[in-house]
Structures are given as structure tokens and as C-alpha cells.
Short mmCIF file of C-alpha atoms and ligand atoms in Angstrom, two decimals:
data_model
loop_
_atom_site.label_atom_id
_atom_site.label_comp_id
_atom_site.label_asym_id
_atom_site.label_seq_id
_atom_site.Cartn_x
_atom_site.Cartn_y
_atom_site.Cartn_z
CA MET A 1 0.03 -0.09 -0.09
CA ASP A 2 1.51 3.46 -0.86
CA LYS A 3 2.01 5.99 1.82
CA VAL A 4 0.74 9.46 1.40
CA LEU A 5 1.15 12.68 3.58
CA VAL A 6 -1.76 15.28 4.21
CA ALA A 7 0.29 18.14 4.95
CA ARG A 8 -2.50 20.27 7.00
CA GLU A 9 -5.64 19.45 8.88
CA VAL A 10 -8.72 19.22 6.48
CA PHE A 11 -12.10 17.72 6.64
CA GLY A 12 -11.67 14.39 8.41
CA ASP A 13 -14.38 12.56 6.44
CA ILE A 14 -12.87 13.58 3.01
CA VAL A 15 -9.34 12.49 4.19
CA ASP A 16 -10.92 9.34 5.29
CA ARG A 17 -11.48 8.55 1.59
CA LEU A 18 -7.53 8.26 1.22
CA ARG A 19 -7.61 5.67 3.88
CA LEU A 20 -9.27 3.18 1.73
CA HIS A 21 -6.31 3.16 -0.66
CA PHE A 22 -3.44 4.50 1.23
CA GLU A 23 -1.50 4.34 4.35
CA VAL A 24 -2.24 8.01 5.44
CA GLU A 25 0.06 10.18 7.71
CA ASP A 26 -1.97 13.31 8.45
CA ASN A 27 -1.65 16.51 10.71
CA PRO A 28 -4.63 16.49 13.25
CA ARG A 29 -2.94 19.40 15.24
CA ASP A 30 -2.65 21.41 12.08
CA GLU A 31 1.22 22.29 12.88
CA VAL A 32 2.77 24.49 10.20
CA TRP A 33 5.84 22.30 9.55
CA THR A 34 9.37 23.70 8.90
CA ARG A 35 10.89 22.92 5.74
CA PRO A 36 13.09 20.08 7.40
CA GLN A 37 9.82 18.77 9.14
CA LEU A 38 8.08 18.59 5.78
CA ILE A 39 10.93 16.81 4.13
CA GLU A 40 11.15 14.53 7.10
CA ARG A 41 7.37 13.55 6.92
CA LEU A 42 7.58 13.20 3.18
CA GLN A 43 10.19 10.31 3.20
CA GLY A 44 8.70 7.34 1.65
CA LYS A 45 5.49 9.10 0.76
CA ALA A 46 4.34 8.35 -2.79
CA GLY A 47 1.72 11.35 -2.68
CA ALA A 48 1.27 14.76 -0.99
CA PHE A 49 -1.97 16.47 -0.20
CA THR A 50 -0.71 20.15 0.04
CA THR A 51 -2.12 23.58 0.56
CA GLY A 52 -0.78 26.93 -0.57
CA SER A 53 1.21 27.07 2.71
CA GLU A 54 3.61 24.16 1.69
CA ARG A 55 6.65 24.94 -0.51
CA ILE A 56 7.33 22.09 -2.77
CA ASP A 57 10.54 23.17 -4.75
CA ALA A 58 13.43 21.34 -6.31
CA GLU A 59 15.43 20.85 -3.18
CA VAL A 60 12.23 19.33 -1.36
CA LEU A 61 11.87 17.09 -4.40
CA ALA A 62 15.40 16.08 -4.45
CA ALA A 63 15.11 15.10 -0.77
CA CYS A 64 11.87 13.06 -1.21
CA PRO A 65 12.59 10.54 -4.06
CA ALA A 66 9.58 8.49 -3.53
CA LEU A 67 7.17 11.14 -4.34
CA LYS A 68 5.04 10.65 -7.47
CA ALA A 69 1.99 12.95 -6.97
CA VAL A 70 1.54 16.51 -5.28
CA CYS A 71 -2.12 17.44 -5.02
CA ASN A 72 -2.75 20.98 -3.93
CA MET A 73 -5.89 22.14 -2.39
CA ALA A 74 -5.91 25.51 -4.21
CA VAL A 75 -6.48 26.72 -7.81
CA GLY A 76 -2.97 28.51 -7.37
CA TYR A 77 0.03 26.44 -7.41
CA ASN A 78 2.89 29.12 -7.06
CA ASN A 79 3.95 27.06 -4.01
CA ILE A 80 4.97 24.24 -6.26
CA ASP A 81 7.93 24.03 -8.73
CA VAL A 82 6.02 22.43 -11.54
CA ALA A 83 8.77 22.44 -13.84
CA ALA A 84 10.95 20.46 -11.37
CA CYS A 85 8.05 18.08 -10.70
CA THR A 86 7.54 17.38 -14.35
CA ALA A 87 11.38 16.57 -14.89
CA ARG A 88 10.94 14.06 -12.12
CA GLY A 89 7.68 12.72 -13.57
CA ILE A 90 5.81 13.84 -10.60
CA VAL A 91 2.09 14.69 -11.21
CA VAL A 92 0.97 18.06 -9.83
CA THR A 93 -2.80 18.85 -9.62
CA ASN A 94 -4.86 21.93 -8.47
CA THR A 95 -8.55 22.57 -7.64
CA PRO A 96 -9.90 24.86 -10.41
CA ASP A 97 -13.65 25.47 -11.38
CA VAL A 98 -14.98 24.42 -7.83
CA LEU A 99 -13.95 27.87 -6.18
CA THR A 100 -14.81 30.14 -9.23
CA GLU A 101 -18.19 31.42 -8.05
CA THR A 102 -17.38 31.56 -4.35
CA THR A 103 -14.18 33.36 -4.93
CA ALA A 104 -15.84 35.98 -7.40
CA ASP A 105 -18.58 36.62 -4.85
CA PHE A 106 -15.87 37.49 -2.17
CA GLY A 107 -13.73 39.54 -4.61
CA PHE A 108 -16.95 41.60 -5.37
CA ALA A 109 -17.88 41.76 -1.69
CA LEU A 110 -14.13 43.02 -0.92
CA MET A 111 -14.14 45.75 -3.84
CA MET A 112 -17.54 46.86 -2.42
CA ALA A 113 -16.38 47.00 1.27
CA ALA A 114 -13.39 48.90 0.05
CA ALA A 115 -15.23 51.42 -2.17
CA ARG A 116 -18.19 51.88 0.27
CA ARG A 117 -15.87 52.20 3.36
CA ILE A 118 -17.54 49.49 5.29
CA GLY A 119 -14.46 48.53 7.43
CA GLU A 120 -13.60 52.07 8.06
CA SER A 121 -17.02 53.20 9.21
CA GLU A 122 -17.81 50.05 11.20
CA ARG A 123 -14.34 50.59 13.29
CA TYR A 124 -15.69 54.29 13.83
CA LEU A 125 -18.95 53.18 15.08
CA ARG A 126 -17.35 50.42 17.36
CA ARG A 127 -15.00 53.03 18.80
CA GLY A 128 -18.10 54.90 20.01
CA GLU A 129 -17.37 57.97 17.77
CA TRP A 130 -20.85 58.04 16.11
CA THR A 131 -22.75 60.68 17.84
CA LYS A 132 -24.94 62.22 15.06
CA TRP A 133 -25.75 61.64 11.50
CA HIS A 134 -24.13 64.07 9.09
CA TYR A 135 -24.59 64.47 5.30
CA ASP A 136 -21.03 63.61 4.35
CA GLN A 137 -20.12 61.01 6.70
CA PHE A 138 -18.04 58.35 4.85
CA MET A 139 -19.00 59.58 1.53
CA SER A 140 -17.61 57.32 -1.31
CA PRO A 141 -17.56 56.69 -4.82
CA ASP A 142 -20.24 54.52 -6.36
CA VAL A 143 -19.82 51.09 -7.45
CA HIS A 144 -22.98 50.63 -9.77
CA GLY A 145 -22.42 52.23 -13.10
CA ALA A 146 -18.57 52.81 -12.57
CA THR A 147 -15.82 51.12 -14.57
CA LEU A 148 -14.65 47.82 -13.18
CA GLY A 149 -11.07 46.85 -14.18
CA ILE A 150 -9.89 43.40 -13.94
CA LEU A 151 -6.29 42.18 -14.28
CA GLY A 152 -6.19 38.56 -15.23
CA MET A 153 -9.31 37.39 -17.13
CA GLY A 154 -9.35 33.70 -16.25
CA ARG A 155 -12.27 31.94 -14.91
CA ILE A 156 -12.68 33.93 -11.68
CA GLY A 157 -11.91 37.18 -13.55
CA GLN A 158 -14.87 36.38 -15.82
CA ALA A 159 -17.15 35.48 -13.02
CA ILE A 160 -16.29 38.92 -11.53
CA ALA A 161 -16.94 40.80 -14.79
CA ARG A 162 -20.33 38.99 -15.12
CA ARG A 163 -21.25 40.21 -11.77
CA GLY A 164 -20.09 43.84 -12.39
CA ALA A 165 -21.73 44.10 -15.90
CA LEU A 166 -24.92 42.12 -15.35
CA GLY A 167 -25.65 42.88 -11.69
CA PHE A 168 -24.33 46.35 -11.29
CA GLY A 169 -24.32 47.93 -14.80
CA MET A 170 -20.64 48.53 -14.72
CA GLN A 171 -18.49 48.86 -17.82
CA VAL A 172 -15.92 46.27 -17.75
CA ILE A 173 -12.59 46.47 -19.02
CA TYR A 174 -9.71 43.98 -18.63
CA HIS A 175 -6.15 43.25 -19.27
CA ASN A 176 -4.80 39.66 -19.63
CA ARG A 177 -1.72 38.23 -21.06
CA SER A 178 -3.90 36.70 -23.91
CA ARG A 179 -7.08 38.46 -25.04
CA LEU A 180 -10.27 36.43 -24.77
CA PRO A 181 -11.95 35.13 -27.85
CA HIS A 182 -14.74 37.55 -29.07
CA GLU A 183 -17.63 35.37 -27.77
CA ALA A 184 -16.07 35.07 -24.20
CA GLU A 185 -15.73 38.77 -24.10
CA ALA A 186 -19.31 39.20 -25.29
CA ALA A 187 -20.55 36.83 -22.68
CA VAL A 188 -19.13 38.94 -19.91
CA ARG A 189 -19.36 42.26 -21.57
CA ALA A 190 -15.84 42.93 -21.18
CA ARG A 191 -13.58 45.03 -23.19
CA TYR A 192 -9.71 44.33 -23.67
CA VAL A 193 -7.24 47.38 -23.02
CA ASP A 194 -3.61 47.47 -22.48
CA LYS A 195 -2.36 47.86 -18.83
CA ALA A 196 -1.67 51.44 -18.81
CA ASN A 197 -5.28 52.20 -19.79
CA LEU A 198 -6.63 49.58 -17.41
CA LEU A 199 -4.87 51.50 -14.45
CA ARG A 200 -5.87 54.97 -15.97
CA ASP A 201 -9.60 54.12 -16.41
CA SER A 202 -10.67 51.88 -13.83
CA ASP A 203 -12.84 53.23 -11.05
CA HIS A 204 -12.40 49.92 -9.32
CA LEU A 205 -9.57 47.53 -10.11
CA VAL A 206 -9.68 43.99 -9.04
CA LEU A 207 -6.37 41.72 -9.49
CA VAL A 208 -7.11 38.03 -10.35
CA VAL A 209 -3.82 37.22 -12.13
CA PRO A 210 -1.83 34.16 -11.04
CA TYR A 211 1.48 34.76 -9.29
CA SER A 212 4.58 34.29 -11.15
CA PRO A 213 7.87 35.99 -11.51
CA ALA A 214 6.28 37.85 -14.39
CA SER A 215 3.48 39.14 -12.10
CA HIS A 216 5.69 39.77 -9.16
CA HIS A 217 4.85 43.54 -8.22
CA ALA A 218 2.75 43.85 -11.24
CA ILE A 219 1.05 46.73 -9.02
CA GLY A 220 3.91 48.94 -7.60
CA ALA A 221 4.57 52.67 -7.16
CA PRO A 222 4.64 53.48 -10.98
CA GLU A 223 1.37 51.65 -11.57
CA LEU A 224 -0.53 53.16 -8.56
CA ALA A 225 0.82 56.55 -9.86
CA LEU A 226 -1.33 56.00 -13.15
CA MET A 227 -4.74 55.16 -11.06
CA LYS A 228 -7.34 57.85 -10.28
CA PRO A 229 -7.24 59.30 -6.75
CA THR A 230 -10.93 58.15 -6.62
CA ALA A 231 -10.15 54.59 -7.70
CA THR A 232 -10.06 51.42 -5.52
CA LEU A 233 -7.77 48.30 -5.62
CA THR A 234 -8.63 44.71 -4.56
CA ASN A 235 -6.29 41.97 -4.46
CA ILE A 236 -7.79 38.26 -4.32
CA ALA A 237 -4.86 36.97 -6.45
CA ARG A 238 -1.54 36.39 -4.56
CA GLY A 239 0.52 38.73 -2.23
CA GLY A 240 3.36 39.31 -4.36
CA VAL A 241 1.43 40.66 -7.27
CA VAL A 242 1.23 43.92 -5.30
CA ASP A 243 3.85 46.01 -3.57
CA ASP A 244 2.36 46.32 -0.34
CA ALA A 245 4.67 48.88 1.04
CA ALA A 246 4.07 51.06 -2.02
CA LEU A 247 0.28 50.51 -1.76
CA ALA A 248 0.23 51.51 2.02
CA GLN A 249 2.19 54.75 1.14
CA ALA A 250 -0.36 55.48 -1.84
CA LEU A 251 -3.25 55.13 0.44
CA ARG A 252 -1.87 56.99 3.03
CA GLU A 253 -1.11 59.81 0.68
CA GLY A 254 -4.70 59.54 -0.81
CA ARG A 255 -3.24 58.80 -4.22
CA ILE A 256 -5.87 56.19 -4.47
CA ALA A 257 -9.15 56.15 -2.45
CA ALA A 258 -9.22 52.72 -0.80
CA ALA A 259 -7.95 49.01 -1.23
CA GLY A 260 -9.18 45.52 -0.16
CA LEU A 261 -6.61 42.94 0.39
CA ASP A 262 -7.27 39.15 0.97
CA VAL A 263 -3.64 38.23 0.25
CA PHE A 264 -0.32 39.60 1.32
CA GLU A 265 3.34 39.30 0.45
CA GLY A 266 4.80 36.80 2.98
CA GLU A 267 1.43 35.97 4.62
CA PRO A 268 0.29 35.25 7.28
CA ARG A 269 2.75 38.08 8.13
CA LEU A 270 1.60 41.53 6.99
CA ASN A 271 3.59 44.47 6.02
CA PRO A 272 2.87 46.42 9.43
CA THR A 273 2.32 49.70 7.61
CA LEU A 274 -0.91 48.34 6.19
CA LEU A 275 -2.16 47.97 9.76
CA ASP A 276 -2.18 51.74 10.35
CA VAL A 277 -3.95 52.61 7.23
CA PRO A 278 -7.73 53.42 7.66
CA ASN A 279 -8.74 53.01 3.92
CA VAL A 280 -7.92 49.51 3.49
CA VAL A 281 -9.97 46.34 4.18
CA LEU A 282 -7.82 43.27 5.20
CA THR A 283 -9.10 39.63 5.38
CA PRO A 284 -6.82 36.44 5.97
CA HIS A 285 -6.80 34.88 2.48
CA ILE A 286 -10.48 33.53 2.70
CA ALA A 287 -11.86 34.21 -0.64
CA SER A 288 -12.70 30.62 -1.34
CA SER A 289 -13.89 29.81 2.10
CA SER A 290 -17.44 29.01 1.99
CA VAL A 291 -18.45 25.58 3.53
CA THR A 292 -19.37 24.26 0.12
CA THR A 293 -16.58 25.36 -1.69
CA ARG A 294 -13.79 24.40 0.78
CA ARG A 295 -15.19 20.96 1.00
CA ALA A 296 -15.38 20.78 -2.87
CA MET A 297 -11.70 21.81 -2.90
CA ALA A 298 -10.54 19.26 -0.48
CA SER A 299 -12.61 16.45 -2.23
CA LEU A 300 -11.25 17.30 -5.75
CA ALA A 301 -7.67 17.24 -4.09
CA VAL A 302 -8.47 13.80 -2.62
CA ASP A 303 -9.90 12.50 -5.95
CA ASN A 304 -6.79 13.77 -7.52
CA LEU A 305 -4.34 12.02 -5.20
CA ILE A 306 -6.35 8.89 -5.40
CA ALA A 307 -6.34 8.84 -9.26
CA ALA A 308 -2.67 10.05 -9.61
CA LEU A 309 -1.42 7.15 -7.58
CA GLY A 310 -3.40 4.57 -9.81
CA CYS A 311 -6.39 3.88 -7.61
CA GLY A 312 -9.98 4.37 -7.93
CA PRO A 313 -12.46 4.60 -10.72
CA ARG A 314 -10.24 7.23 -12.47
CA ALA A 315 -6.95 5.39 -11.95
CA GLY A 316 -4.06 7.25 -13.89
CA ARG A 317 -6.45 10.21 -14.92
CA PRO A 318 -6.51 12.74 -12.07
CA PRO A 319 -9.49 15.26 -13.07
CA THR A 320 -7.48 18.33 -12.74
CA PRO A 321 -3.67 17.75 -13.62
CA VAL A 322 -1.61 20.92 -14.00
CA ASN A 323 1.09 18.83 -15.88
CA PRO A 324 -0.81 16.27 -17.81
CA GLU A 325 2.15 15.47 -19.94
CA VAL A 326 3.63 13.46 -17.00
CA LEU A 327 0.42 11.08 -17.31
CA THR A 328 1.71 10.00 -20.75
CA MET A 329 5.16 9.56 -19.77
CA THR A 330 6.29 5.99 -19.84
C1 LIG B 401 -6.45 29.27 -4.32
O1 LIG B 401 -7.20 28.28 -4.46
O2 LIG B 401 -5.52 29.47 -4.90
C2 LIG B 401 -7.00 30.05 -3.23
O3 LIG B 401 -6.05 31.09 -3.02
C3 LIG B 401 -7.00 29.50 -1.88
O4 LIG B 401 -5.76 29.11 -1.28
#
């Protein structure tokens, strides 16, 4: 029987499905293992159930020669060196689709919270500072009818575009590495623009671009300088996409109106300067965290692991491989 490692605590009933096929080592106390601890626990394991918190790079792979499959419970897989896995014939899988709508809901909510100053005004109320109604209290830009900008037009970007265009009467513009086919653009009523125009024209800019060296600090001081002083920025992509220090400074100086951040460079640590900025809404990487969606993500990762290690009804055909070419290697 193959051995597998479940690197973080996840739904027990879903992990139990792995026990029908494998000898499972799990992490019931949900410790965040150091790299040497992770390597130690991966010894002799054919498969790993990982989350975005575990870094699986070339060094880890070299130290864990039994590994055949790394199944990530996340759509993003920037924590895994896919090229190094492919070179070693290791299957990598992720959890796309099942989280699209939930993550888009959250991205939209975070954008609205930032734009309509919900965090800021709630803190004011809790501090007991609300003594009377006043006509310009927490005035903000509108969301409906405004221009929604989207950087990264994958499945989640398109789901956000649909919400903006169809639900809120927004004009949607987007920038992406590759332009969508005409029918896909028409379906979400989005217009392709270059990055500079996206920054200049967006009233509310939402980032949904995958993290890679190419998207590192895609939004830094020069990009923030192009945005309108009334604009908002929402990041539900990955921390490194935004230069958080530059953003904190732009917010403090009123160079943009507000921001909503669900992801941070070096999370769970935060750039401390963000904590002192009033016009930013901060959440702990929970965009996909509805009960149904987190269960669906865990379940898909388990299905992937079972199939990737040659078991179950889809033996050898994991549902959502990131490097499918490995599956056809002999
Ligand atoms: C993802 O799936 O990539 C989300 O960020 C949750 O980790």
C-alpha cells in the first residue's frame, strides 16, 4: 500500500477516503511544519496533499525521491515548482472550477467593502465615535455604473466581470496575457485594454492574475501613480502581485481612495504599515472559504491524489492535472 502525507488538517471525512487506498499520515494538530519537518514527513510518501502553505521546490523534491504526486488544495500552485516536478515525472494537480463563483463573490464583496468604506465606518462606530448623522459621513465613490477593471481574465476574472456588468451595470475593461475570444468577451461584456489604460480608466480595479515571476509587483508605485485618486484596488490573487509597502504609502497619501486585500506578501505576516492605514479592508486569505467550496476543494484534491497514484475509478487520470504531460510519460 502506498503511503501519502496530508500536510494540513482538512475535513476528516474527506481525508478518510484516502485511507481506503493508502497508508495516511495526517496533521491533526494542524502544525505548520518547517521545511526540514516537511521533508522528514515526506520520506517514503508516494503522494502529498498540500495547501498553498507548503513550498514544494526542487530541493524538497530531491530530498523526497519516493514522491509521485503532489495534489494542491488550491487553484493557485505557485507554491510548487511544476517544472521540477515534471522533470521528475511527478504529477501536480490543483482545484480549479469548484471555487470560481465563491471566490468571485468574495472579490466583489471586498471591492464593495473598500469602495463603500465598510471597514472604516464599522471601526468608527465600534469606537463609539458616532454621535450624530451627518450628510457627508463616509462618502464614497459609487460601485454601480462605474468602470470595473480586471487584471487577469481567467475563470474567476470572468465571473467577477459578469457580476459587475450584469448585476451592477458596470463598464468592464480587462487586461490579460492573452485576449479572450470575441464570444467570451461578449458573454461577460468586457473590453480588452492595455495595462496602462486599465490602470488609468478603472474606478475599481480587481486583481485576479496568477502569481509568477512575471506578475511579481505588477502593481507597484509606478502603476499606482497611473490610477485615479478616487479609484479602489482589490487583490484576491496572490500577495506578491502587489508591492504592499508602495500601496500603503499610496493609500496614506490619498493617491488612490481605498483598497481591499485578501492576500499579502509573506502571509500570514503582513507589512505592518498596512495595519495603520484606515482606508484598506484586510482579510486573511478567505476568498474561497465557503463551506461548500472548501469541501469541494478538499474533495477534488483527494480525488486527484487517489487517481494520480493509480487507484479508484479514474486510476491514472486525475481530474485536474497541472502537468498532464507527466501522465503520458512511460
Ligand atoms: C487558491 O485556491 O489558490 C486560493 O487562493 C485558496 O488558497
